[in-house]
C-alpha positions as semicolon CSV with decimal commas, in nm:
position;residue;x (nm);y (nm);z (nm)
1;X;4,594;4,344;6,554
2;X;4,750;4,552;6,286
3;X;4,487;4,718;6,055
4;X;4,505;4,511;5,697
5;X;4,388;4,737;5,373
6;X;4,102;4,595;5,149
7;X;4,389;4,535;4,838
8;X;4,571;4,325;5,142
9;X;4,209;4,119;5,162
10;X;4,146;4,073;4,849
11;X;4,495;3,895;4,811
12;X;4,305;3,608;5,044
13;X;4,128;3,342;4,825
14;X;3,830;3,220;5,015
15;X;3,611;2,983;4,826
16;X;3,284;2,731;4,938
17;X;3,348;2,381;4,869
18;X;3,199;2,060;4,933
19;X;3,310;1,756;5,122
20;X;3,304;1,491;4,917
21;X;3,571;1,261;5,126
22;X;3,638;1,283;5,506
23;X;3,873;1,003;5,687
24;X;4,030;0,982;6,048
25;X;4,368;1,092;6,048
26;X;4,570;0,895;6,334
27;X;4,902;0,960;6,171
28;X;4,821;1,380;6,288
29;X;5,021;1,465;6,637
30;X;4,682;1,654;6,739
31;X;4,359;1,475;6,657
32;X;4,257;1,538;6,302
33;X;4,028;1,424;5,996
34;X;4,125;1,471;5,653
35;X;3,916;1,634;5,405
36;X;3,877;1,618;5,057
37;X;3,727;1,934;4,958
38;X;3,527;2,034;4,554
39;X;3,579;2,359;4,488
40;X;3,440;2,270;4,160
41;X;3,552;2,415;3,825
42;X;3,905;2,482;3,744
43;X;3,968;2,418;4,121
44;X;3,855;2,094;4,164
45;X;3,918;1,880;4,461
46;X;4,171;1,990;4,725
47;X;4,269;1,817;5,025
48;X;4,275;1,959;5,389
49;X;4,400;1,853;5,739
50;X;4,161;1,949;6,010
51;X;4,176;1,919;6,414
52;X;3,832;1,911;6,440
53;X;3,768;1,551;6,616
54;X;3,541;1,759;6,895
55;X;3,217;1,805;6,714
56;X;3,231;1,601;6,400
57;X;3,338;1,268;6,252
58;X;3,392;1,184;5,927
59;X;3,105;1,001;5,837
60;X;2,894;1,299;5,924
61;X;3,091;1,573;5,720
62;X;3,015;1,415;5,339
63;X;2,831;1,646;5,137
64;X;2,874;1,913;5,423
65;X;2,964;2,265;5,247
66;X;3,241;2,449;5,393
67;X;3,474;2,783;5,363
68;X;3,865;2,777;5,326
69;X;4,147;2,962;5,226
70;X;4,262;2,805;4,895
71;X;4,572;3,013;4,821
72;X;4,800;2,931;5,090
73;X;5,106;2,710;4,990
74;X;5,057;2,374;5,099
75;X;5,206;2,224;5,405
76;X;5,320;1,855;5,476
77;X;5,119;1,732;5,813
78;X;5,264;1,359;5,866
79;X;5,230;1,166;5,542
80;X;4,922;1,392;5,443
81;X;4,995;1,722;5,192
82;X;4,713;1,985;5,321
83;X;4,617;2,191;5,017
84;X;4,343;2,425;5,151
85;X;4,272;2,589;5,490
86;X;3,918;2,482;5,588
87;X;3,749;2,768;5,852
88;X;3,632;2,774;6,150
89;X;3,604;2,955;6,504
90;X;3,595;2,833;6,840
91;X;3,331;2,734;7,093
92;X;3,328;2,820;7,432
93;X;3,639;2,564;7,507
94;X;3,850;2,639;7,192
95;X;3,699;2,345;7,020
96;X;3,691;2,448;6,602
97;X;3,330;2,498;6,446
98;X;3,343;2,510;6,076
99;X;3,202;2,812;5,883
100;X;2,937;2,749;5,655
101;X;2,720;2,925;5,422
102;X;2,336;2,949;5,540
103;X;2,173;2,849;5,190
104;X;2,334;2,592;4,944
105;X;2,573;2,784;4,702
106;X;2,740;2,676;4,396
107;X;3,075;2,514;4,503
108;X;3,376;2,748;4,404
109;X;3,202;3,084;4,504
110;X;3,446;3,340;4,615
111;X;3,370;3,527;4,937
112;X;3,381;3,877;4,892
């Protein structure tokens, strides 16, 4: 992977948010739920597409904090505009876990 310079990470917009809204997504070609994300502040709430259907439902994820990118352009998925890129790695068999902070933070927070 090509070496990246801290200017070229700083560029990156990664914020904690809350989920405040989470609904299946059967419209998605992969299986999906979408998110509805407060960033709080100026940010407010952004909406996300996210193929995570392997270790959480939607039901579970409200009031969940999360990470995500919040300065990519958005992208049409079906009839669904993502806004935000929510984080997360894999497990042992690719499924996504989503990043998290370990203590409650104040929603909007910038990783640095």
């Amino acid at each position: 992977m090509e070496t990246i310079t801290y200017l070229d990470f700083e560029r990156i917009d990664i914020r904690v948010g809350t989920i405040v809204e989470a609904k299946p997504f059967p419209e998605a070609k992969k299986p999906a739920i979408q998110l509805w994300v407060d960033f709080g502040g100026a940010l407010g709430v952004k909406k996300s597409s996210a193929q995570i259907t392997v270790h959480y439902s939607p039901d579970r994820l409200i009031g969940r904090q999360v990470v995500a990118v919040v300065n990519f352009p958005a992208r049409q998925i079906g009839p669904f505009m993502s806004e935000v890129l929510v984080l997360g790695v894999p497990d042992e068999n690719g499924a996504v876990v989503l990043l998290k902070p370990d203590l409650h933070v104040p929603d909007g927070g910038r990783m640095f």
